PDB file of C-alpha atoms and ligand atoms in Angstrom:
ATOM      1  CA  MET K   1       2.313   9.775  13.145  1.00 97.00           C
ATOM      2  CA  ARG K   2       0.612   6.582  11.979  1.00 98.00           C
ATOM      3  CA  ILE K   3       0.644   5.016   8.508  1.00 98.00           C
ATOM      4  CA  ALA K   4      -1.893   2.329   7.625  1.00 98.00           C
ATOM      5  CA  VAL K   5      -0.515  -0.396   5.351  1.00 98.00           C
ATOM      6  CA  VAL K   6      -3.129  -2.201   3.258  1.00 99.00           C
ATOM      7  CA  HIS K   7      -2.374  -5.438   1.424  1.00 98.00           C
ATOM      8  CA  GLY K   8      -5.020  -6.542  -1.067  1.00 98.00           C
ATOM      9  CA  PRO K   9      -6.252  -9.952  -2.227  1.00 98.00           C
ATOM     10  CA  ASN K  10      -3.886 -12.922  -2.462  1.00 98.00           C
ATOM     11  CA  LEU K  11      -0.975 -11.120  -0.847  1.00 98.00           C
ATOM     12  CA  ASN K  12      -1.435 -13.448   2.150  1.00 98.00           C
ATOM     13  CA  LEU K  13       0.034 -16.101  -0.171  1.00 96.00           C
ATOM     14  CA  LEU K  14       3.323 -14.297  -0.760  1.00 98.00           C
ATOM     15  CA  GLY K  15       6.312 -16.578  -0.397  1.00 95.00           C
ATOM     16  CA  THR K  16       4.682 -19.371  -2.379  1.00 95.00           C
ATOM     17  CA  ARG K  17       2.565 -17.361  -4.853  1.00 95.00           C
ATOM     18  CA  GLU K  18       4.308 -17.139  -8.255  1.00 94.00           C
ATOM     19  CA  PRO K  19       7.728 -16.567  -6.644  1.00 95.00           C
ATOM     20  CA  GLU K  20       9.251 -15.859 -10.064  1.00 95.00           C
ATOM     21  CA  VAL K  21       6.992 -12.766 -10.228  1.00 94.00           C
ATOM     22  CA  TYR K  22       6.574 -11.737  -6.595  1.00 96.00           C
ATOM     23  CA  GLY K  23       9.739 -13.076  -4.942  1.00 94.00           C
ATOM     24  CA  THR K  24      10.020 -15.322  -1.913  1.00 96.00           C
ATOM     25  CA  SER K  25       9.382 -12.856   0.928  1.00 97.00           C
ATOM     26  CA  THR K  26       6.236 -13.612   2.910  1.00 98.00           C
ATOM     27  CA  LEU K  27       3.699 -11.046   4.035  1.00 98.00           C
ATOM     28  CA  ASP K  28       5.123 -11.369   7.557  1.00 98.00           C
ATOM     29  CA  ASP K  29       8.598 -10.599   6.191  1.00 98.00           C
ATOM     30  CA  ILE K  30       7.244  -7.444   4.535  1.00 98.00           C
ATOM     31  CA  ASN K  31       5.366  -6.340   7.637  1.00 98.00           C
ATOM     32  CA  ARG K  32       8.463  -6.952   9.771  1.00 98.00           C
ATOM     33  CA  ALA K  33      10.633  -4.894   7.403  1.00 98.00           C
ATOM     34  CA  LEU K  34       8.060  -2.080   7.484  1.00 98.00           C
ATOM     35  CA  ALA K  35       7.855  -2.211  11.282  1.00 98.00           C
ATOM     36  CA  ALA K  36      11.647  -1.884  11.492  1.00 98.00           C
ATOM     37  CA  LEU K  37      11.625   1.086   9.102  1.00 98.00           C
ATOM     38  CA  ALA K  38       8.732   2.678  10.986  1.00 98.00           C
ATOM     39  CA  ALA K  39      10.657   2.301  14.262  1.00 98.00           C
ATOM     40  CA  ASP K  40      13.710   3.987  12.668  1.00 98.00           C
ATOM     41  CA  LEU K  41      11.528   6.858  11.486  1.00 98.00           C
ATOM     42  CA  GLY K  42       9.656   7.108  14.785  1.00 98.00           C
ATOM     43  CA  VAL K  43       6.200   6.401  13.337  1.00 98.00           C
ATOM     44  CA  GLU K  44       3.604   3.659  13.727  1.00 98.00           C
ATOM     45  CA  ALA K  45       2.815   1.236  10.892  1.00 98.00           C
ATOM     46  CA  GLU K  46      -0.555  -0.513  11.078  1.00 98.00           C
ATOM     47  CA  PRO K  47      -0.739  -3.421   8.612  1.00 98.00           C
ATOM     48  CA  PHE K  48      -3.948  -5.001   7.332  1.00 98.00           C
ATOM     49  CA  GLN K  49      -4.545  -7.700   4.730  1.00 98.00           C
ATOM     50  CA  SER K  50      -7.778  -9.104   3.384  1.00 98.00           C
ATOM     51  CA  ASN K  51      -8.965 -11.035   0.366  1.00 98.00           C
ATOM     52  CA  SER K  52     -12.330  -9.338   0.758  1.00 98.00           C
ATOM     53  CA  GLU K  53     -12.954  -5.963  -0.844  1.00 98.00           C
ATOM     54  CA  GLY K  54     -15.616  -5.157   1.748  1.00 98.00           C
ATOM     55  CA  ARG K  55     -13.270  -5.799   4.654  1.00 98.00           C
ATOM     56  CA  ILE K  56     -10.653  -3.549   3.086  1.00 98.00           C
ATOM     57  CA  LEU K  57     -13.248  -0.769   2.690  1.00 98.00           C
ATOM     58  CA  ASP K  58     -14.339  -1.243   6.319  1.00 98.00           C
ATOM     59  CA  PHE K  59     -10.723  -1.072   7.466  1.00 98.00           C
ATOM     60  CA  LEU K  60     -10.120   2.165   5.536  1.00 98.00           C
ATOM     61  CA  ALA K  61     -13.197   3.791   7.061  1.00 98.00           C
ATOM     62  CA  ASP K  62     -12.161   2.576  10.513  1.00 98.00           C
ATOM     63  CA  VAL K  63      -8.514   3.650  10.311  1.00 98.00           C
ATOM     64  CA  ARG K  64      -9.385   7.113   9.025  1.00 96.00           C
ATOM     65  CA  ASP K  65      -9.442   8.692  12.475  1.00 96.00           C
ATOM     66  CA  ARG K  66      -6.060   7.327  13.538  1.00 97.00           C
ATOM     67  CA  ALA K  67      -3.982   7.226  10.344  1.00 98.00           C
ATOM     68  CA  ASP K  68      -2.250  10.173   8.724  1.00 98.00           C
ATOM     69  CA  GLY K  69      -1.707   8.340   5.452  1.00 98.00           C
ATOM     70  CA  VAL K  70      -2.104   4.997   3.705  1.00 98.00           C
ATOM     71  CA  LEU K  71       0.403   2.774   1.928  1.00 99.00           C
ATOM     72  CA  ILE K  72      -1.546   0.369  -0.262  1.00 99.00           C
ATOM     73  CA  ASN K  73      -0.829  -2.566  -2.503  1.00 98.00           C
ATOM     74  CA  PRO K  74      -4.311  -2.921  -4.001  1.00 98.00           C
ATOM     75  CA  ALA K  75      -3.280  -6.131  -5.819  1.00 98.00           C
ATOM     76  CA  GLY K  76      -5.948  -7.195  -8.348  1.00 98.00           C
ATOM     77  CA  LEU K  77      -8.497  -4.705  -6.976  1.00 98.00           C
ATOM     78  CA  GLY K  78      -6.407  -1.840  -8.299  1.00 98.00           C
ATOM     79  CA  HIS K  79      -7.219  -2.849 -11.842  1.00 98.00           C
ATOM     80  CA  THR K  80     -10.966  -3.134 -11.343  1.00 98.00           C
ATOM     81  CA  SER K  81     -12.402  -1.460  -8.282  1.00 98.00           C
ATOM     82  CA  VAL K  82     -14.257   1.835  -8.388  1.00 98.00           C
ATOM     83  CA  ALA K  83     -15.335   1.026  -4.820  1.00 98.00           C
ATOM     84  CA  LEU K  84     -11.699   0.956  -3.667  1.00 98.00           C
ATOM     85  CA  LEU K  85     -11.014   4.299  -5.338  1.00 98.00           C
ATOM     86  CA  ASP K  86     -14.132   5.729  -3.695  1.00 98.00           C
ATOM     87  CA  GLY K  87     -13.125   4.308  -0.315  1.00 98.00           C
ATOM     88  CA  LEU K  88      -9.712   5.945  -0.556  1.00 98.00           C
ATOM     89  CA  LEU K  89     -11.192   9.261  -1.677  1.00 98.00           C
ATOM     90  CA  ALA K  90     -13.784   9.118   1.104  1.00 98.00           C
ATOM     91  CA  ILE K  91     -11.225   9.119   3.909  1.00 98.00           C
ATOM     92  CA  SER K  92      -9.254  12.116   2.584  1.00 97.00           C
ATOM     93  CA  ARG K  93      -5.867  10.722   3.544  1.00 98.00           C
ATOM     94  CA  PRO K  94      -2.851  10.865   1.230  1.00 98.00           C
ATOM     95  CA  PHE K  95      -1.918   7.454  -0.098  1.00 98.00           C
ATOM     96  CA  VAL K  96       0.941   5.845  -1.984  1.00 99.00           C
ATOM     97  CA  GLU K  97       0.304   2.849  -4.265  1.00 98.00           C
ATOM     98  CA  VAL K  98       2.905   0.093  -4.329  1.00 98.00           C
ATOM     99  CA  HIS K  99       3.380  -3.116  -6.290  1.00 98.00           C
ATOM    100  CA  LEU K 100       5.989  -5.832  -5.896  1.00 98.00           C
ATOM    101  CA  SER K 101       6.081  -6.460  -9.640  1.00 98.00           C
ATOM    102  CA  ASN K 102       5.932  -3.842 -12.374  1.00 98.00           C
ATOM    103  CA  PRO K 103       2.355  -4.181 -13.681  1.00 98.00           C
ATOM    104  CA  ALA K 104       3.160  -1.965 -16.680  1.00 96.00           C
ATOM    105  CA  SER K 105       5.558  -4.600 -18.017  1.00 97.00           C
ATOM    106  CA  ARG K 106       3.044  -7.469 -17.687  1.00 97.00           C
ATOM    107  CA  GLU K 107      -0.319  -8.329 -19.286  1.00 97.00           C
ATOM    108  CA  PRO K 108      -2.193  -5.368 -20.834  1.00 97.00           C
ATOM    109  CA  PHE K 109      -5.033  -5.593 -18.273  1.00 96.00           C
ATOM    110  CA  ARG K 110      -2.514  -4.772 -15.524  1.00 98.00           C
ATOM    111  CA  ARG K 111      -1.565  -1.472 -17.158  1.00 97.00           C
ATOM    112  CA  HIS K 112      -4.618   0.318 -15.818  1.00 98.00           C
ATOM    113  CA  SER K 113      -5.006   1.244 -12.175  1.00 98.00           C
ATOM    114  CA  MET K 114      -8.273   2.703 -10.891  1.00 98.00           C
ATOM    115  CA  ILE K 115      -6.534   4.313  -7.915  1.00 98.00           C
ATOM    116  CA  THR K 116      -3.392   5.833  -9.466  1.00 98.00           C
ATOM    117  CA  PRO K 117      -5.087   9.122 -10.442  1.00 98.00           C
ATOM    118  CA  ALA K 118      -5.771   9.826  -6.768  1.00 98.00           C
ATOM    119  CA  ALA K 119      -2.420   8.555  -5.416  1.00 98.00           C
ATOM    120  CA  LEU K 120       0.423  10.771  -4.269  1.00 98.00           C
ATOM    121  CA  GLY K 121       2.680   8.450  -6.239  1.00 98.00           C
ATOM    122  CA  VAL K 122       3.370   4.869  -7.261  1.00 98.00           C
ATOM    123  CA  VAL K 123       6.370   2.615  -6.589  1.00 98.00           C
ATOM    124  CA  ALA K 124       6.402  -0.633  -8.557  1.00 98.00           C
ATOM    125  CA  GLY K 125       8.771  -3.356  -9.654  1.00 98.00           C
ATOM    126  CA  PHE K 126      11.190  -3.504  -6.729  1.00 98.00           C
ATOM    127  CA  GLY K 127       9.738  -6.269  -4.588  1.00 97.00           C
ATOM    128  CA  VAL K 128       9.858  -5.510  -0.864  1.00 98.00           C
ATOM    129  CA  ASP K 129      11.795  -2.332  -1.666  1.00 98.00           C
ATOM    130  CA  SER K 130       8.652  -0.962  -3.368  1.00 98.00           C
ATOM    131  CA  TYR K 131       6.953  -1.028   0.031  1.00 98.00           C
ATOM    132  CA  LEU K 132       9.956   0.395   1.885  1.00 98.00           C
ATOM    133  CA  SER K 133      10.494   3.206  -0.639  1.00 98.00           C
ATOM    134  CA  GLY K 134       6.780   4.001  -0.755  1.00 99.00           C
ATOM    135  CA  PHE K 135       6.636   4.113   3.034  1.00 99.00           C
ATOM    136  CA  ARG K 136       9.592   6.469   3.198  1.00 98.00           C
ATOM    137  CA  CYS K 137       8.152   8.743   0.490  1.00 98.00           C
ATOM    138  CA  LEU K 138       4.802   8.896   2.261  1.00 98.00           C
ATOM    139  CA  PHE K 139       6.506   9.588   5.598  1.00 98.00           C
ATOM    140  CA  ASN K 140       8.531  12.444   4.053  1.00 98.00           C
ATOM    141  CA  HIS K 141       5.392  13.893   2.503  1.00 98.00           C
ATOM    142  CA  LEU K 142       3.477  13.736   5.785  1.00 98.00           C
ATOM    143  CA  ARG K 143       6.360  15.260   7.713  1.00 97.00           C
ATOM    144  CA  ARG K 144       6.653  18.127   5.238  1.00 95.00           C
ATOM    145  CA  HIS K 145       2.921  18.613   5.355  1.00 89.00           C
ATOM    146  CA  ARG K 146       2.971  18.829   9.143  1.00 82.00           C
ATOM    147  CA  ASN K 147       6.045  21.025   9.313  1.00 62.00           C
ATOM    148  CA  PRO K 148       6.894  22.901   6.121  1.00 56.00           C
ATOM    149  CA  ASP K 149      10.380  23.748   7.498  1.00 56.00           C
ATOM    150  CA  SER K 150      11.517  20.128   7.961  1.00 52.00           C
TER     151      SER K 150
HETATM  152  C1  DQA L 201       0.517  -6.736  -7.609  1.00 68.77           C
HETATM  153  C2  DQA L 201       0.317  -6.645  -9.133  1.00 68.77           C
HETATM  154  C3  DQA L 201      -1.142  -6.891  -9.495  1.00 68.77           C
HETATM  155  O1  DQA L 201      -1.302  -6.820 -10.907  1.00 68.77           O
HETATM  156  C4  DQA L 201      -1.581  -8.265  -9.032  1.00 68.77           C
HETATM  157  O2  DQA L 201      -2.973  -8.431  -9.283  1.00 68.77           O
HETATM  158  C5  DQA L 201      -1.249  -8.538  -7.616  1.00 68.77           C
HETATM  159  C6  DQA L 201       0.023  -8.077  -7.070  1.00 68.77           C
HETATM  160  C7  DQA L 201       1.999  -6.597  -7.225  1.00 68.77           C
HETATM  161  O3  DQA L 201       2.267  -6.350  -6.050  1.00 68.77           O
HETATM  162  O4  DQA L 201       2.888  -6.730  -8.079  1.00 68.77           O
HETATM  163  O5  DQA L 201      -1.988  -9.231  -6.915  1.00 68.77           O
HETATM  164  O6  DQA L 201      -0.206  -5.694  -6.994  1.00 68.77           O
END
């Protein structure tokens, strides 16, 4: 089993970007924690980050044939991008949306997510644990889907 992990715009700056909101873990820290969890679960995690919407859409289309599901922090694109929603719908892979912060408790424009209606679920507000919990939930869903008795 393989889970693609997509990090949206500005998440390459984690560690120094508004640490009071997003914490001090870097993107490498998050990817390392996910790789360790993936190894425990016996699955592959394939991380990808871009500040470019087009590159994220290209990655989704490319990973479609090798990924069973997608864990995505859409970052700012989640609030605005029909194209991202369409890209996720186009690949027909279950996805879980995660956020380090809790967008619902922040500015009003962060309360809307274009992609939530199509997500399996959302984990937000727990920093790196949002990613780890979302990964685990997606893994459990995929395992159940593959083998209804597990
Ligand atoms: C974020 C929340 C978004 O509102 C914001 O645009 C981000 C990061 C988070 O992980 O908390 O870039 O997705």
